[in-house]
N, CA and C of each residue as an Amber inpcrd file, in Angstrom:
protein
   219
 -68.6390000  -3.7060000 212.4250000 -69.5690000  -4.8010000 212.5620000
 -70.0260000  -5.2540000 211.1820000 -70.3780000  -6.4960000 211.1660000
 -71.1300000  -6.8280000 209.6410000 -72.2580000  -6.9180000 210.1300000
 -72.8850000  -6.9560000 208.6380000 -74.6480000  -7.2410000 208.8210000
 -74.7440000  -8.1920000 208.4830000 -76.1310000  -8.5320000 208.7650000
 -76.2480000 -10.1180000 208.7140000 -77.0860000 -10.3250000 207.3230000
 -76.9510000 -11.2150000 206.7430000 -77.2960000 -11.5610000 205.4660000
 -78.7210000 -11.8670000 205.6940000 -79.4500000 -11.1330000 204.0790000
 -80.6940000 -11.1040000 203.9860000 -81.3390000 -12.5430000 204.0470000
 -82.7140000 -12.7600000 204.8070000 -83.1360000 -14.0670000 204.8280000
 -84.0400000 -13.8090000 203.4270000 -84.0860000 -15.3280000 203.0120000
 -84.7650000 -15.6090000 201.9840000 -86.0350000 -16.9180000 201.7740000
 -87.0890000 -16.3170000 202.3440000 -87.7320000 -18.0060000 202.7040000
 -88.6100000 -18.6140000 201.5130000 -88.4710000 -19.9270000 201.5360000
 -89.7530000 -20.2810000 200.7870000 -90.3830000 -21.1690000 201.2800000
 -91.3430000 -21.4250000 200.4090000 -92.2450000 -22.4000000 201.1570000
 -91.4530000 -23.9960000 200.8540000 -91.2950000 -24.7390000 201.9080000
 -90.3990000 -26.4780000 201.6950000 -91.3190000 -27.3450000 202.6260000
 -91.2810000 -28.4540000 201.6390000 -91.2330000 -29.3510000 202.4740000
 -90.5080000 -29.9760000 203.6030000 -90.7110000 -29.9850000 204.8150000
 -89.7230000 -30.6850000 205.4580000 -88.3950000 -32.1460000 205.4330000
 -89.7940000 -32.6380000 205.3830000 -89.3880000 -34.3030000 205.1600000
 -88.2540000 -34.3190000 203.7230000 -88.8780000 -33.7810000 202.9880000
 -88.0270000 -33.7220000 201.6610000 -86.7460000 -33.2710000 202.2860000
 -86.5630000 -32.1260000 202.8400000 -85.5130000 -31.2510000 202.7530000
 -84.2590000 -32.1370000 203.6800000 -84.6890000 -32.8950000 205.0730000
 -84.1240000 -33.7750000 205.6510000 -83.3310000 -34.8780000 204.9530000
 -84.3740000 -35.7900000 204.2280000 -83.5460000 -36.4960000 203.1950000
 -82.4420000 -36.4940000 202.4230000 -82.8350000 -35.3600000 202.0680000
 -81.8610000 -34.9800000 200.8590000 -80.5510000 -34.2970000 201.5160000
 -81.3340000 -33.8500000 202.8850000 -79.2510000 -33.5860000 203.3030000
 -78.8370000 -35.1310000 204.0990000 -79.2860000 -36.0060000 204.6250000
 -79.2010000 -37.3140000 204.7340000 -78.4240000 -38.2350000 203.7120000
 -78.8950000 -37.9520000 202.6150000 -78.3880000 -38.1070000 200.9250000
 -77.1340000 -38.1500000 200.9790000 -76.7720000 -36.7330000 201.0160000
 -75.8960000 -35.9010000 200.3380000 -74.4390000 -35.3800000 201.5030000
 -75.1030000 -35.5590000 202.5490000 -74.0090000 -35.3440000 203.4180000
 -72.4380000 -36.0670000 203.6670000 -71.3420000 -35.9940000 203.3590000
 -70.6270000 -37.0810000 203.7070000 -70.7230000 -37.5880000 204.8370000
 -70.7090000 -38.4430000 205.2370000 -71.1760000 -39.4950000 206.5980000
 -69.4100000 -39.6750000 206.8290000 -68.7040000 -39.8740000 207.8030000
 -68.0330000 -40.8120000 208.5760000 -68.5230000 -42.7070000 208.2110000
 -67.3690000 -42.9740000 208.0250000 -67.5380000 -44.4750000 207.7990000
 -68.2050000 -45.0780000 208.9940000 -67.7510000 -44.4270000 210.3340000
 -68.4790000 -45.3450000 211.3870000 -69.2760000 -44.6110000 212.2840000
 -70.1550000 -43.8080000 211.4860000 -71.4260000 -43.3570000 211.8270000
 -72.8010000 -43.8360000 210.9730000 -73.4020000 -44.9280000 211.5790000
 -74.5030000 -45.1890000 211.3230000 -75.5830000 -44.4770000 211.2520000
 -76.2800000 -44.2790000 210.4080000 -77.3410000 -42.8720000 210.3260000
 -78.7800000 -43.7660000 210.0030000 -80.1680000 -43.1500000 210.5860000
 -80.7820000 -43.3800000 210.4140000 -82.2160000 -42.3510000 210.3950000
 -82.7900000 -42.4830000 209.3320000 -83.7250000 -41.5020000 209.5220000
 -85.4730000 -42.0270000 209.7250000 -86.1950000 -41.4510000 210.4100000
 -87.7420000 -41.7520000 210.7210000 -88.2920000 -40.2890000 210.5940000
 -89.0040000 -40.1520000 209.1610000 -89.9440000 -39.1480000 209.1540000
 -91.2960000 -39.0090000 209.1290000 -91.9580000 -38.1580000 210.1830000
 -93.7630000 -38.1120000 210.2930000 -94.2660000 -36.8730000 209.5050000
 -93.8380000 -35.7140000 209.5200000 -94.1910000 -34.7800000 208.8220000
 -94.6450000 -34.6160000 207.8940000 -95.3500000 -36.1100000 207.1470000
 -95.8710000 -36.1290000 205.4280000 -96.3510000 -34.6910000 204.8830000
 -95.4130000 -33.9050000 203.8730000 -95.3690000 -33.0950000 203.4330000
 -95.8550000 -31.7800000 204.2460000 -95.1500000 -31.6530000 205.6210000
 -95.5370000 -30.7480000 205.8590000 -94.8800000 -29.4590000 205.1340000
 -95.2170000 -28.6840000 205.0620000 -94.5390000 -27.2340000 204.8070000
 -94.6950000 -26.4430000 205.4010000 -93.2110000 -26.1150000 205.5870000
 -92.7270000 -24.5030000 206.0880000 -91.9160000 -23.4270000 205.4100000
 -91.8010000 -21.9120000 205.5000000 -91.3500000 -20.9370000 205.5310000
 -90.0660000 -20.9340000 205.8180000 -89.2030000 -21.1800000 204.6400000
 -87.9630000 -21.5060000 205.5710000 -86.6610000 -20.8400000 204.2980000
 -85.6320000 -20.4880000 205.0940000 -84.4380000 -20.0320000 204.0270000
 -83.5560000 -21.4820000 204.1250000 -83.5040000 -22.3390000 202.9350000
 -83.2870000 -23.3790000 202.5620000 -81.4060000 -23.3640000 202.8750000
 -80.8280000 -22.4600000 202.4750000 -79.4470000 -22.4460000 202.6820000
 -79.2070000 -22.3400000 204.3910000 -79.5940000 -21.5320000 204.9300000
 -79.0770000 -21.4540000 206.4710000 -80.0940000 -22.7140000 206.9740000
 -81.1850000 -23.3600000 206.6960000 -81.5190000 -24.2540000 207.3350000
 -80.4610000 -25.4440000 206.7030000 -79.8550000 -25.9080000 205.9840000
 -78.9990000 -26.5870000 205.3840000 -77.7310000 -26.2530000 205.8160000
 -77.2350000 -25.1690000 206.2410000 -76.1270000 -24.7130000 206.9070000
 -75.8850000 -25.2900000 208.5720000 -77.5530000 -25.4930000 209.2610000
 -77.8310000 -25.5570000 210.8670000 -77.6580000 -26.9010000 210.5110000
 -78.0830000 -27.4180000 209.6620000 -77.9710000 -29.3150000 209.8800000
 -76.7880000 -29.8630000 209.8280000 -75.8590000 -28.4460000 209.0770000
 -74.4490000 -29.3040000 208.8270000 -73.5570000 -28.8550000 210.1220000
 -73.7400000 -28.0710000 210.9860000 -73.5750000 -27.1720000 212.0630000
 -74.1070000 -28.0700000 213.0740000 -75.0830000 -28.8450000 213.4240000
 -75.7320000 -29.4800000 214.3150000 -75.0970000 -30.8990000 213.9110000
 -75.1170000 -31.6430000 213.2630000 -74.1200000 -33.2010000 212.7280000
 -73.0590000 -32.9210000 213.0460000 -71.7270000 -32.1490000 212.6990000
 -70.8450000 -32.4010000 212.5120000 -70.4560000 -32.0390000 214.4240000
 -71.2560000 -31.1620000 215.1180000 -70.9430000 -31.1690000 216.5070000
 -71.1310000 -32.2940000 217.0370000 -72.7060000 -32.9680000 216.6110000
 -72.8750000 -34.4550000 217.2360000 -71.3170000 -35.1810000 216.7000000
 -71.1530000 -35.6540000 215.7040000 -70.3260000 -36.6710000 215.5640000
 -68.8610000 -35.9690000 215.8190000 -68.8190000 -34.6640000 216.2520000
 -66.8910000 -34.4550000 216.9320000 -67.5840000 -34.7980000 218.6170000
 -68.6140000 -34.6580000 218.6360000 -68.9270000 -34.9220000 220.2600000
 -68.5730000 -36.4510000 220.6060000 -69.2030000 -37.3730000 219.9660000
 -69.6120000 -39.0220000 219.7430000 -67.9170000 -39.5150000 219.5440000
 -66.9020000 -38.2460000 218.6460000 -65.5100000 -39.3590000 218.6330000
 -64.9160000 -39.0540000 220.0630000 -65.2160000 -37.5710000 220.6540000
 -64.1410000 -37.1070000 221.6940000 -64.7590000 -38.1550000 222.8020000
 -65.8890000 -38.6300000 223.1120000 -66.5160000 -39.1650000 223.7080000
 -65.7860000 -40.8580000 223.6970000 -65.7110000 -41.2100000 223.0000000
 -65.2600000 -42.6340000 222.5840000 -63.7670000 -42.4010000 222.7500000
 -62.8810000 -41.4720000 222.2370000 -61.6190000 -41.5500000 222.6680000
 -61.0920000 -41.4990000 224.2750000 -62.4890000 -40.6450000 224.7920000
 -61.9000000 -40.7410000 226.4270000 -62.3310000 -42.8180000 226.9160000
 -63.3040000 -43.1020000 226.1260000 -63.6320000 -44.5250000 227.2010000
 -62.7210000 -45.0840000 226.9710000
């Protein structure tokens, strides 16, 4: 079995942290993205790499979901 890698949290802003993978993410040409943030500076406790890991883990399922979806209509 492996172990699971040590968490490492710090304190982040949210809103910031969203953006900037928004930024930085490669997008699909025909995925329109849009972001609306309320959280003005909230902060949380958070390990910045695996929460950056779940966003790229959570997108890239939406948009293989959104093409398999469009290839069946």
């Amino acid at each position: 079995f492996t172990r699971t890698p040590k968490i490492h949290t710090e304190l982040r802003d949210v809103d910031l942290m969203l953006r900037h993978f928004v930024d930085e993410f490669t997008w699909p040409t025909d995925i329109e993205r849009k972001i609306e943030l309320h959280a003005d500076e909230a902060q949380v406790s958070i390990d910045p790499d695996r929460f950056s890991q779940c966003l790229v883990n959570v997108v890239n399922n939406a948009i293989d979901a959104m093409h398999e979806s469009a290839a069946k209509a």
